[in-house]
Structures are given as structure tokens and as C-alpha cells.
Short mmCIF file of C-alpha atoms in Angstrom, two decimals:
data_model
loop_
_atom_site.label_atom_id
_atom_site.label_comp_id
_atom_site.label_asym_id
_atom_site.label_seq_id
_atom_site.Cartn_x
_atom_site.Cartn_y
_atom_site.Cartn_z
CA UNK A 13 0.00 0.00 0.00
CA UNK A 14 1.49 3.35 -1.10
CA UNK A 15 2.06 6.04 1.47
CA UNK A 16 -0.37 8.95 1.39
CA UNK A 17 1.56 12.08 0.45
CA UNK A 18 1.33 15.23 2.57
CA UNK A 19 0.55 18.64 1.10
CA UNK A 20 4.21 19.60 1.56
CA UNK A 21 5.35 16.58 -0.46
CA UNK A 22 2.77 17.19 -3.20
CA UNK A 23 3.39 20.92 -3.61
CA UNK A 24 7.12 20.97 -2.88
CA UNK A 25 6.65 23.52 -0.08
CA UNK A 26 7.57 23.01 3.57
CA UNK A 27 4.23 24.00 5.05
CA UNK A 28 3.74 25.17 8.62
CA UNK A 29 1.20 23.05 10.53
CA UNK A 30 -0.46 23.25 13.94
CA UNK A 31 -1.22 20.28 16.18
CA UNK A 32 -4.85 19.26 16.63
CA UNK A 33 -4.93 20.26 20.30
CA UNK A 34 -3.59 23.71 19.38
CA UNK A 35 -6.35 24.16 16.82
CA UNK A 36 -9.01 23.09 19.33
CA UNK A 37 -7.69 25.45 22.00
CA UNK A 38 -7.58 28.31 19.49
CA UNK A 39 -11.19 27.50 18.54
CA UNK A 40 -12.05 28.10 22.21
CA UNK A 41 -12.03 31.73 21.12
CA UNK A 42 -15.68 30.88 20.46
CA UNK A 43 -16.10 30.77 24.25
CA UNK A 44 -14.88 34.35 24.35
CA UNK A 45 -16.73 35.79 21.39
CA UNK A 46 -20.00 33.92 21.73
CA UNK A 47 -20.25 34.35 25.52
CA UNK A 48 -19.81 38.10 25.11
CA UNK A 49 -22.22 38.01 22.15
CA UNK A 50 -24.86 36.34 24.33
CA UNK A 51 -24.41 39.07 26.93
CA UNK A 52 -24.35 42.02 24.53
CA UNK A 53 -27.67 40.79 23.10
CA UNK A 54 -29.09 41.91 26.46
CA UNK A 55 -27.67 45.43 26.08
CA UNK A 56 -31.07 46.92 25.18
CA UNK A 57 -32.52 45.51 28.42
CA UNK A 58 -29.60 46.93 30.39
CA UNK A 59 -30.10 50.33 28.72
CA UNK A 60 -33.80 50.32 29.56
CA UNK A 61 -33.73 48.78 33.05
CA UNK A 62 -30.42 50.13 34.30
CA UNK A 63 -30.25 53.55 32.63
CA UNK A 64 -33.85 54.47 31.74
CA UNK A 65 -33.15 54.89 28.03
CA UNK A 66 -36.11 54.81 25.60
CA UNK A 67 -36.38 52.15 22.91
CA UNK A 68 -35.83 54.62 20.04
CA UNK A 69 -32.76 56.12 21.73
CA UNK A 70 -31.35 52.61 22.31
CA UNK A 71 -31.63 51.94 18.57
CA UNK A 72 -29.71 55.12 17.71
CA UNK A 73 -26.99 54.39 20.27
CA UNK A 74 -26.47 50.78 19.13
CA UNK A 75 -26.41 51.74 15.42
CA UNK A 76 -23.87 54.54 15.93
CA UNK A 77 -21.64 52.39 18.12
CA UNK A 78 -21.82 49.62 15.50
CA UNK A 79 -20.36 52.02 12.94
CA UNK A 80 -17.73 53.09 15.50
CA UNK A 81 -16.91 49.41 15.94
CA UNK A 82 -16.07 49.22 12.24
CA UNK A 83 -13.91 52.35 12.36
CA UNK A 84 -11.82 51.05 15.27
CA UNK A 85 -10.99 47.77 13.48
CA UNK A 86 -8.34 49.09 11.06
CA UNK A 87 -6.92 51.35 13.79
CA UNK A 88 -5.90 48.21 15.70
CA UNK A 89 -3.38 47.47 12.92
CA UNK A 90 -1.11 50.25 14.22
CA UNK A 91 -1.19 48.79 17.74
CA UNK A 92 -0.76 45.25 16.43
CA UNK A 93 2.30 46.26 14.41
CA UNK A 94 4.01 47.86 17.40
CA UNK A 95 3.30 45.37 20.19
CA UNK A 96 6.33 43.12 20.70
CA UNK A 97 6.99 41.99 24.27
CA UNK A 98 8.78 39.13 25.96
CA UNK A 99 5.32 37.63 26.50
CA UNK A 100 4.58 37.77 22.78
CA UNK A 101 2.22 39.85 20.67
CA UNK A 102 -0.97 37.81 20.32
CA UNK A 103 -1.42 36.81 23.97
CA UNK A 104 -0.77 40.34 25.23
CA UNK A 105 -3.39 41.75 22.86
CA UNK A 106 -5.94 39.02 23.61
CA UNK A 107 -5.64 39.44 27.38
CA UNK A 108 -5.60 43.25 27.21
CA UNK A 109 -8.61 43.28 24.92
CA UNK A 110 -10.56 40.93 27.17
CA UNK A 111 -9.80 42.98 30.28
CA UNK A 112 -10.95 46.19 28.57
CA UNK A 113 -14.19 44.71 27.26
CA UNK A 114 -14.83 42.99 30.61
CA UNK A 115 -14.44 46.35 32.36
CA UNK A 116 -16.90 47.99 29.97
CA UNK A 117 -19.45 45.19 30.36
CA UNK A 118 -19.14 45.06 34.15
CA UNK A 119 -19.76 48.81 34.34
CA UNK A 120 -22.62 48.60 31.83
CA UNK A 121 -24.47 45.64 33.38
CA UNK A 122 -23.48 45.68 37.06
CA UNK A 123 -21.33 48.36 38.67
CA UNK A 124 -23.22 51.44 37.41
CA UNK A 125 -26.50 49.88 36.28
CA UNK A 126 -29.67 50.93 38.18
CA UNK A 127 -27.63 53.56 40.04
CA UNK A 128 -29.33 56.61 38.52
CA UNK A 129 -26.99 57.14 35.56
CA UNK A 130 -28.35 57.96 32.11
CA UNK A 131 -27.61 57.47 28.42
CA UNK A 132 -24.23 59.27 28.46
CA UNK A 133 -22.64 56.81 30.90
CA UNK A 134 -24.24 53.84 29.12
CA UNK A 135 -22.73 55.02 25.83
CA UNK A 136 -19.32 55.54 27.43
CA UNK A 137 -19.33 52.00 28.83
CA UNK A 138 -20.48 50.61 25.47
CA UNK A 139 -17.61 52.38 23.71
CA UNK A 140 -15.13 50.91 26.24
CA UNK A 141 -16.58 47.47 25.46
CA UNK A 142 -16.18 48.10 21.71
CA UNK A 143 -12.51 49.06 22.11
CA UNK A 144 -11.78 45.86 24.04
CA UNK A 145 -13.85 43.74 21.67
CA UNK A 146 -12.00 45.19 18.68
CA UNK A 147 -8.60 44.33 20.13
CA UNK A 148 -9.66 40.78 21.00
CA UNK A 149 -11.64 40.00 17.86
CA UNK A 150 -9.25 41.47 15.30
CA UNK A 151 -6.25 39.78 16.93
CA UNK A 152 -8.07 36.44 16.92
CA UNK A 153 -8.84 36.80 13.20
CA UNK A 154 -5.15 37.01 12.35
CA UNK A 155 -4.22 33.79 14.17
CA UNK A 156 -5.32 31.12 11.60
CA UNK A 157 -2.88 32.53 9.02
CA UNK A 158 -0.08 32.38 11.61
CA UNK A 159 -0.82 28.87 12.89
CA UNK A 160 -0.81 27.12 9.53
CA UNK A 161 -0.27 27.77 5.84
CA UNK A 162 -1.03 24.16 4.88
CA UNK A 163 -3.91 24.35 2.35
CA UNK A 164 -5.42 21.14 3.72
CA UNK A 165 -5.26 22.19 7.36
CA UNK A 166 -6.37 25.81 7.11
CA UNK A 167 -10.03 24.96 6.38
CA UNK A 168 -10.10 22.57 9.36
CA UNK A 169 -9.31 25.50 11.66
CA UNK A 170 -12.54 27.00 10.38
CA UNK A 171 -14.45 23.80 11.16
CA UNK A 172 -13.46 23.80 14.83
CA UNK A 173 -14.15 27.53 15.06
CA UNK A 174 -17.58 27.00 13.51
CA UNK A 175 -18.37 24.17 15.92
CA UNK A 176 -17.67 26.38 18.95
CA UNK A 177 -19.53 29.31 17.41
CA UNK A 178 -22.59 27.08 17.05
CA UNK A 179 -22.46 25.25 20.37
CA UNK A 180 -21.57 28.10 22.74
CA UNK A 181 -24.54 30.39 21.91
CA UNK A 182 -26.94 27.47 22.34
CA UNK A 183 -25.41 26.54 25.70
CA UNK A 184 -25.49 30.17 26.82
CA UNK A 185 -29.10 30.57 25.65
CA UNK A 186 -30.13 27.57 27.76
CA UNK A 187 -28.08 28.80 30.74
CA UNK A 188 -29.51 32.32 30.61
CA UNK A 189 -33.14 31.55 29.69
CA UNK A 190 -33.72 28.16 31.30
CA UNK A 191 -31.54 28.38 34.42
CA UNK A 192 -30.87 32.00 35.41
CA UNK A 193 -34.11 33.66 34.25
CA UNK A 194 -36.40 31.41 36.35
CA UNK A 195 -34.13 32.04 39.37
CA UNK A 196 -34.98 35.75 39.19
CA UNK A 197 -38.74 35.50 38.75
CA UNK A 198 -38.82 34.77 35.03
CA UNK A 199 -38.36 38.41 34.02
CA UNK A 200 -35.50 40.61 32.90
CA UNK A 201 -34.46 42.64 35.94
CA UNK A 202 -31.27 44.03 37.45
CA UNK A 203 -30.37 40.92 39.51
CA UNK A 204 -30.75 38.77 36.38
CA UNK A 205 -28.54 41.13 34.31
CA UNK A 206 -25.87 41.08 37.03
CA UNK A 207 -25.85 37.26 37.18
CA UNK A 208 -25.83 36.99 33.37
CA UNK A 209 -22.88 39.38 33.17
CA UNK A 210 -20.81 37.41 35.68
CA UNK A 211 -21.58 34.04 34.06
CA UNK A 212 -20.75 35.24 30.54
CA UNK A 213 -17.51 36.94 31.58
CA UNK A 214 -16.35 33.87 33.52
CA UNK A 215 -16.89 31.76 30.39
CA UNK A 216 -15.04 34.34 28.28
CA UNK A 217 -12.13 34.43 30.76
CA UNK A 218 -11.77 30.64 30.58
CA UNK A 219 -11.83 30.83 26.79
CA UNK A 220 -9.12 33.52 26.75
CA UNK A 221 -6.83 31.40 28.91
CA UNK A 222 -7.32 28.33 26.69
CA UNK A 223 -6.64 30.31 23.52
CA UNK A 224 -3.44 31.76 25.00
CA UNK A 225 -2.24 28.23 25.83
CA UNK A 226 -3.07 26.98 22.34
CA UNK A 227 -1.23 29.74 20.45
CA UNK A 228 1.81 30.04 22.74
CA UNK A 229 4.08 28.19 20.28
CA UNK A 230 3.21 30.63 17.49
CA UNK A 231 3.40 33.83 19.52
CA UNK A 232 7.05 34.44 18.66
CA UNK A 233 8.82 37.13 16.58
CA UNK A 234 9.78 34.74 13.78
CA UNK A 235 6.10 34.28 12.90
CA UNK A 236 5.67 38.02 12.26
CA UNK A 237 8.76 38.51 10.12
CA UNK A 238 8.64 40.96 7.21
CA UNK A 239 10.62 40.10 4.11
CA UNK A 240 11.47 43.51 2.67
CA UNK A 241 10.05 46.51 4.51
CA UNK A 242 11.29 47.08 8.05
CA UNK A 243 9.73 50.47 8.88
CA UNK A 244 6.68 50.88 11.09
CA UNK A 245 3.20 50.71 9.63
CA UNK A 246 1.80 53.99 8.24
CA UNK A 247 -1.76 54.99 7.23
CA UNK A 248 -0.77 54.95 3.55
CA UNK A 249 0.14 51.25 3.93
CA UNK A 250 -3.51 50.51 4.72
CA UNK A 251 -4.65 52.33 1.60
CA UNK A 252 -2.02 50.44 -0.39
CA UNK A 253 -3.44 47.12 0.84
CA UNK A 254 -6.99 48.09 -0.12
CA UNK A 255 -6.00 49.40 -3.55
CA UNK A 256 -3.51 46.73 -4.63
CA UNK A 257 -4.57 43.50 -2.89
CA UNK A 258 -7.00 42.17 -5.52
CA UNK A 259 -7.97 38.99 -3.59
CA UNK A 260 -8.92 41.17 -0.61
CA UNK A 261 -11.04 43.41 -2.85
CA UNK A 262 -12.83 40.33 -4.19
CA UNK A 263 -13.29 38.94 -0.69
CA UNK A 264 -14.82 42.21 0.52
CA UNK A 265 -17.26 42.34 -2.40
CA UNK A 266 -18.10 38.66 -1.97
CA UNK A 267 -18.47 38.29 1.77
CA UNK A 268 -19.98 41.70 2.56
CA UNK A 269 -22.74 41.25 -0.05
CA UNK A 270 -23.52 37.81 1.35
CA UNK A 271 -23.57 39.01 4.95
CA UNK A 272 -25.85 42.01 4.51
CA UNK A 273 -28.32 39.79 2.62
CA UNK A 274 -28.24 37.00 5.20
CA UNK A 275 -28.24 39.31 8.22
CA UNK A 276 -31.24 41.15 6.79
CA UNK A 277 -33.02 37.86 6.19
CA UNK A 278 -32.30 36.72 9.75
CA UNK A 279 -33.68 39.88 11.44
CA UNK A 280 -36.37 39.05 13.99
CA UNK A 281 -39.06 40.96 12.06
CA UNK A 282 -38.36 38.89 8.93
CA UNK A 283 -38.39 35.70 11.01
CA UNK A 284 -41.80 36.76 12.33
CA UNK A 285 -43.04 37.40 8.78
CA UNK A 286 -41.90 33.98 7.57
CA UNK A 287 -42.70 31.70 10.49
CA UNK A 288 -45.34 33.66 12.39
CA UNK A 289 -47.41 34.87 9.41
CA UNK A 290 -46.59 33.04 6.14
CA UNK A 291 -46.14 29.59 7.76
CA UNK A 292 -48.15 30.32 10.89
CA UNK A 293 -45.96 28.57 13.47
CA UNK A 294 -43.15 30.45 15.24
CA UNK A 295 -42.06 27.26 17.05
CA UNK A 296 -40.70 25.79 13.82
CA UNK A 297 -37.97 28.46 13.80
CA UNK A 298 -36.55 27.27 17.13
CA UNK A 299 -36.91 23.62 16.12
CA UNK A 300 -34.93 24.18 12.92
CA UNK A 301 -32.15 25.92 14.84
CA UNK A 302 -31.73 22.95 17.16
CA UNK A 303 -32.14 20.26 14.50
CA UNK A 304 -29.67 21.86 12.08
CA UNK A 305 -26.83 22.29 14.58
CA UNK A 306 -25.07 18.90 14.22
CA UNK A 307 -25.66 18.52 10.44
CA UNK A 308 -24.27 22.02 9.90
CA UNK A 309 -21.05 21.14 11.72
CA UNK A 310 -20.76 17.94 9.64
CA UNK A 311 -21.29 20.00 6.49
CA UNK A 312 -18.54 22.36 7.64
CA UNK A 313 -16.16 19.39 7.86
CA UNK A 314 -17.17 18.34 4.35
CA UNK A 315 -16.61 21.88 3.10
CA UNK A 316 -13.19 21.99 4.75
CA UNK A 317 -12.15 18.78 3.02
CA UNK A 318 -13.29 20.15 -0.33
CA UNK A 319 -11.47 23.46 0.23
CA UNK A 320 -8.31 21.60 1.25
CA UNK A 321 -8.40 19.60 -1.97
CA UNK A 322 -9.49 22.26 -4.46
CA UNK A 323 -8.52 25.55 -2.82
CA UNK A 324 -10.54 28.18 -0.96
CA UNK A 325 -11.55 30.18 -4.04
CA UNK A 326 -13.01 27.19 -5.89
CA UNK A 327 -14.76 26.03 -2.72
CA UNK A 328 -16.44 29.42 -2.34
CA UNK A 329 -17.60 29.35 -5.98
CA UNK A 330 -18.84 25.74 -5.86
CA UNK A 331 -20.81 26.07 -2.63
CA UNK A 332 -22.19 29.45 -3.72
CA UNK A 333 -23.72 27.81 -6.79
CA UNK A 334 -25.17 25.07 -4.59
CA UNK A 335 -26.56 27.55 -2.04
CA UNK A 336 -28.14 29.62 -4.80
CA UNK A 337 -29.74 26.54 -6.37
CA UNK A 338 -31.20 25.38 -3.03
CA UNK A 339 -32.57 28.87 -2.35
CA UNK A 340 -34.28 28.99 -5.76
CA UNK A 341 -35.81 25.54 -5.19
CA UNK A 342 -37.06 26.60 -1.75
CA UNK A 343 -38.59 29.77 -3.20
CA UNK A 344 -40.43 27.74 -5.85
CA UNK A 345 -41.52 25.32 -3.13
CA UNK A 346 -43.25 28.18 -1.27
CA UNK A 347 -44.88 29.39 -4.49
CA UNK A 348 -46.46 26.05 -5.50
CA UNK A 349 -47.72 24.87 -2.08
CA UNK A 350 -49.81 26.34 0.69
CA UNK A 351 -47.12 27.43 3.21
CA UNK A 352 -49.52 26.73 6.08
CA UNK A 353 -48.98 23.00 5.39
CA UNK A 354 -45.43 23.38 6.70
CA UNK A 355 -46.88 24.08 10.15
CA UNK A 356 -48.55 20.65 10.23
CA UNK A 357 -46.27 18.37 12.26
CA UNK A 358 -44.64 15.60 10.19
CA UNK A 359 -46.56 16.54 7.04
CA UNK A 360 -44.80 16.00 3.66
CA UNK A 361 -44.51 19.78 3.28
CA UNK A 362 -42.87 20.15 6.71
CA UNK A 363 -40.44 17.28 6.12
CA UNK A 364 -39.40 18.65 2.72
CA UNK A 365 -38.95 22.16 4.11
CA UNK A 366 -36.80 20.85 6.96
CA UNK A 367 -34.62 18.96 4.47
CA UNK A 368 -34.26 22.02 2.25
CA UNK A 369 -33.35 24.16 5.26
CA UNK A 370 -30.75 21.64 6.46
CA UNK A 371 -29.22 21.57 2.98
CA UNK A 372 -29.23 25.37 2.82
CA UNK A 373 -27.65 25.80 6.24
CA UNK A 374 -25.06 23.14 5.47
CA UNK A 375 -24.09 24.71 2.15
CA UNK A 376 -23.85 28.14 3.77
CA UNK A 377 -21.62 26.61 6.44
CA UNK A 378 -19.29 25.30 3.73
CA UNK A 379 -19.03 28.83 2.32
CA UNK A 380 -18.20 30.16 5.80
CA UNK A 381 -15.46 27.56 6.24
CA UNK A 382 -13.95 28.39 2.84
CA UNK A 383 -14.11 32.11 3.64
CA UNK A 384 -12.09 31.55 6.83
CA UNK A 385 -9.21 29.95 4.94
CA UNK A 386 -9.51 32.44 2.07
CA UNK A 387 -8.92 35.33 4.49
CA UNK A 388 -5.71 33.61 5.61
CA UNK A 389 -4.75 33.24 1.93
CA UNK A 390 -5.20 36.98 1.34
CA UNK A 391 -2.85 37.70 4.27
CA UNK A 392 -0.15 35.49 2.74
CA UNK A 393 -0.79 37.07 -0.67
CA UNK A 394 -0.08 40.48 0.87
CA UNK A 395 3.20 39.21 2.35
CA UNK A 396 4.20 37.90 -1.09
CA UNK A 397 3.08 41.10 -2.85
CA UNK A 398 4.54 43.75 -0.57
CA UNK A 399 7.04 42.00 1.69
CA UNK A 400 5.10 43.21 4.76
CA UNK A 401 3.44 40.77 7.15
CA UNK A 402 0.38 42.84 8.09
CA UNK A 403 -2.45 40.47 9.04
CA UNK A 404 -4.23 43.08 11.18
CA UNK A 405 -4.26 45.51 8.24
CA UNK A 406 -5.89 42.95 5.96
CA UNK A 407 -8.50 41.81 8.48
CA UNK A 408 -9.08 45.37 9.75
CA UNK A 409 -9.61 46.79 6.26
CA UNK A 410 -12.10 44.06 5.46
CA UNK A 411 -13.88 44.44 8.79
CA UNK A 412 -14.26 48.22 8.37
CA UNK A 413 -16.09 47.88 5.05
CA UNK A 414 -18.01 44.81 6.20
CA UNK A 415 -19.40 46.42 9.37
CA UNK A 416 -20.36 49.67 7.67
CA UNK A 417 -22.29 47.74 5.02
CA UNK A 418 -23.93 45.22 7.35
CA UNK A 419 -24.88 47.96 9.83
CA UNK A 420 -27.72 48.73 7.42
CA UNK A 421 -29.22 45.22 7.54
CA UNK A 422 -31.70 46.24 10.25
CA UNK A 423 -32.60 49.33 8.22
CA UNK A 424 -33.29 47.24 5.11
CA UNK A 425 -35.48 44.86 7.14
CA UNK A 426 -37.35 47.77 8.73
CA UNK A 427 -37.89 49.33 5.30
CA UNK A 428 -39.29 46.05 4.01
CA UNK A 429 -41.92 45.78 6.77
CA UNK A 430 -42.71 49.50 6.39
CA UNK A 431 -43.66 48.79 2.77
CA UNK A 432 -46.28 46.43 4.17
CA UNK A 433 -47.82 49.17 6.29
CA UNK A 434 -46.07 48.35 9.58
CA UNK A 435 -45.03 51.92 10.30
CA UNK A 436 -46.24 52.35 13.88
CA UNK A 437 -46.44 48.69 14.90
CA UNK A 438 -44.33 45.57 14.29
CA UNK A 439 -45.43 42.31 12.60
CA UNK A 440 -46.95 39.88 15.08
CA UNK A 441 -47.47 36.11 14.79
CA UNK A 442 -51.01 35.43 13.58
CA UNK A 443 -51.32 38.55 11.40
CA UNK A 444 -53.07 38.04 8.07
CA UNK A 445 -50.85 36.68 5.31
CA UNK A 446 -51.65 38.95 2.36
CA UNK A 447 -50.15 38.64 -1.10
CA UNK A 448 -47.89 41.59 -0.33
CA UNK A 449 -46.68 40.01 2.93
CA UNK A 450 -45.91 36.76 1.11
CA UNK A 451 -43.89 38.31 -1.71
CA UNK A 452 -41.98 40.79 0.45
CA UNK A 453 -41.04 37.91 2.77
CA UNK A 454 -39.91 35.79 -0.19
CA UNK A 455 -37.92 38.71 -1.63
CA UNK A 456 -36.04 39.36 1.61
CA UNK A 457 -35.65 35.76 2.81
CA UNK A 458 -34.61 34.23 -0.51
CA UNK A 459 -34.21 36.99 -3.10
CA UNK A 460 -31.60 39.08 -1.25
CA UNK A 461 -29.30 36.09 -0.54
CA UNK A 462 -29.51 35.09 -4.20
CA UNK A 463 -28.39 38.60 -5.19
CA UNK A 464 -25.57 38.36 -2.65
CA UNK A 465 -24.41 35.05 -4.09
CA UNK A 466 -24.48 36.50 -7.62
CA UNK A 467 -22.18 39.27 -6.36
CA UNK A 468 -19.88 36.57 -4.96
CA UNK A 469 -19.68 34.75 -8.30
CA UNK A 470 -18.89 38.00 -10.14
CA UNK A 471 -16.25 38.99 -7.57
CA UNK A 472 -14.53 35.60 -7.71
CA UNK A 473 -14.32 35.89 -11.51
CA UNK A 474 -11.80 38.67 -10.96
CA UNK A 475 -9.83 36.76 -8.31
CA UNK A 476 -6.89 34.70 -9.56
CA UNK A 477 -5.88 33.31 -6.16
CA UNK A 478 -6.46 29.66 -7.11
CA UNK A 479 -5.01 26.68 -5.28
CA UNK A 480 -2.16 26.51 -7.80
CA UNK A 481 -1.37 30.20 -7.38
CA UNK A 482 -1.38 29.83 -3.58
CA UNK A 483 1.29 27.13 -3.93
CA UNK A 484 3.38 29.60 -5.95
CA UNK A 485 2.75 32.29 -3.33
CA UNK A 486 4.04 30.03 -0.54
CA UNK A 487 7.08 29.06 -2.61
CA UNK A 488 7.97 32.70 -3.27
CA UNK A 489 7.51 33.59 0.41
CA UNK A 490 9.76 30.70 1.46
CA UNK A 491 12.42 31.70 -1.11
CA UNK A 492 12.36 35.36 -0.07
CA UNK A 493 12.60 34.47 3.63
CA UNK A 494 15.55 32.19 2.94
CA UNK A 495 17.23 34.93 0.90
CA UNK A 496 16.63 37.47 3.67
CA UNK A 497 18.03 35.04 6.26
CA UNK A 498 21.13 34.47 4.13
CA UNK A 499 21.66 38.24 3.79
CA UNK A 500 21.49 38.66 7.56
CA UNK A 501 24.08 35.88 8.04
CA UNK A 502 26.42 37.44 5.47
CA UNK A 503 26.03 40.87 7.09
CA UNK A 504 27.01 39.44 10.50
CA UNK A 505 30.03 37.70 8.95
CA UNK A 506 31.30 41.03 7.63
#
């Protein structure tokens, strides 16, 4: 029996690989991000209960701070470039970021909540949280590219990350809603918010420690080595990355268009339109979320294997075509049947809809996995193109554009329901399903994602970062690093 060749042996490149336990511990970043995400979802309750802020004012504050969140992302690149301590770069930033966001959240939910303070202090604490979150999140996004450049392993990092990002929110939802909430009378009050804050931050602290252990081997200067340019990062370098890194431009156009479409479609008002009015059973939404969890993770593993074999770009294109096809089939399914049949337990319509939803979620998960490794590819492409290793610049530039675009998802959803006449009230389960309600729901739930996927296919047409080109990129990087090392040796000999 012939020996199975490694990616290094096949491509003729000595790839850098991480051990499985290191990947799993890095994926524990999901404990950090998703625990904090579960808590920040309660921010509107904290604003109302703890600071007496009106619902409309809360919306303005959260929207403006969301845009601020996007602006702070590329600014982290300057900090990232300059942090070099005996304790490393990544661990220092992760711990510092967590401590800052923990301070902001503790002040927001516990220390100053229900103490007579108003919207100004709430906003200040929210901004402190955003600063800490930016440092933690943007640093974490650069780590996959540092841990491994093996084309077969990179997508698997995304699988483990996806698994944690799916499991942690569900665990936290059960902990908060099924354990803590009944302990405090079954209603959102200050004691509940305090307990929720402590539980979520403890989980996030554990996750931060595990991530720091997992990445310790890679948190060394040699993993952040530039090839050519030695000077400190300048603002013009960020513009240079955006203007000249074609794969990053394609990734921004691809992923941002997908995300605004899918985030709009997943807004609670659109969920109410689909399940509460068109189908007539809100419970199916929760059931699908639980049922699709394990299959989605299995699909992510399948997508990772495909991306490892054919490259991230081709994986994105392939699964985008599949996602678009499933969405079109599902749209036609709603047109030809009475959607109310889906609400009938174990009916043929319900079974078929569940299967279509599982396939859709699974295909989308494969795209997400491929996107994770493609981002790492764009970081290596930038190192090959410019000689600068600037992962925070690449991820920060993408995140800035992405957050500004997706900040309008709630606005698009609100505009859609306003077209239906919901200007002073919100859609409620049991409302009449008119023709207008049906078609607006179909347009947002299925039409917008299809448009997003078409944008992805067009963007990837202009991206030449194929699997074969990535092999060439890694070869050139290795050659340039060896040349630079040789020059340093010769200079010392003189």
C-alpha cells in the first residue's frame, strides 16, 4: 500500500502546521466571542432597566456604536504592528482586549446599572466594550494565518471555530433563559442582568486562557517577520493594501454582499413574517435551529475537506452555486404549495422544508469555512506582494467595510416591513398573510441572498488566487525568507 503524500510533499513547499490540540484550543475563542455576544444581546434591556433609556434612543446608540466598531478595526493594525513583548504579541493583545471589554461590560451591566446614571454613561461603557472587543476580535482573526499555511489544514481550523460558534450560543441561551431567568422571577431585571454578566464573563475568561495556551508556540517574533520593509506601519500602507490586494477586494465584495443579505433575512421581524405569518408557526424556527446544529457542523467538515483539496476560491464558488440553487428551489416550493402546510407536524410539506433548510444551512456553512481559509490566503498574498506581514491591516480593512455595510441590515429589514404598512407597529405572529406580505417575505428571505451570491460569483471571476497560485505564493515567500536570512548571516560575517 502506497504512502499517502502530505501537502508539503505534493506541492514541494515546507508548510507550517499546527497540532490538533492547538487548533481546538484556538477555537475556544468561540467561548470568548459567543459568551460576550450572548451578553451584549441583552444590552437593550440593560439600557432600559439600568439607565432608563427609551427604545428609540437605544436603537440610535447601538447603530452609531456599531459604525464606531467598524472604524476602530483598522486602527488596531497600528497597535498590532508595534506590540512586541517578551510575553509575545498575540497573547498580550488578547488578554488586554478581554480585560478592557470585561471592564466595559461590568460597568454597563453591574457596577453602574440601576444607580441613577443615564444614556451618556451607558454610551461611554459601550464604547469601552467596543474598544476591548475590537482588540480581541481582530487579533483572533489574524491567528489562523499564523498557525498554519497548509492548504489542507487551514479549512479545518474554520471547522473547529464554527463548531464552537454554534455550540456556545446554544449553551449560553439555555443557561440564561432556562436556568438564570427562572431564578430571578422569570423576568429581565437588574439581579438577572448582574448574574448573566458574571456568568458570561467567567466563560469568556476561561476561553481567553485556553486560547493563550493553544497559540503560545506561534506567539514568537519569527512568525511576524517581514521580508522587505522594516519600517513601522503607516496609514498609507492601509490604503495600499486596499487598492492593490485584488484577492482582498474580491473577498470584501463577496463576503460583505452575502452578509448584509443574510443578516437582513435573519432579522427578527423577517423571522416573524416567515414563520409567524406566512407559515403560521413560530415554534418551527426554534426547532430548525436545534435540528440543524449537528448537520451544519458535519457540512462544515465536508466543506473543509473540499477546500483543502481544491482551494478556498473554488470552494467558495462551488458552494455558492449550490446555495443559490437550493434557495431557488425553496422559493419555488413556497410558491407552489400552501405554506400553512409546513406548520402541520410531520406533514410532507414540513419534512421537505426541513430537508431544504438543512441543505441550505449546510451549504452556507461550507461557504463560511472556505471564507475563513480564504482570508488567511489573502494575508499570505499580501506578504508575497509587498514583503510586509500585516495580518491586522488585511482583516481590519475588510472588517471596516463589512461592518459599515452590514450595519444597514436592520434598516433594510425595517424598510421592508414599512412597505407592508407596519409603520407604527411591528409584525406579530397570527397577522393576516396577504399577497404583499408573502412576496416581500420571499424577496427578503430568498431573493436578497440570491443577489448576494451573484455578487460573490462575479467577484470571484476577478480573483486569480487559485489553489495553484497559492502554492506559488508560498514558494515565493519561502524563497524570499531564505534569501533574507542568508543576507542577515552574510552581514554578520562582515
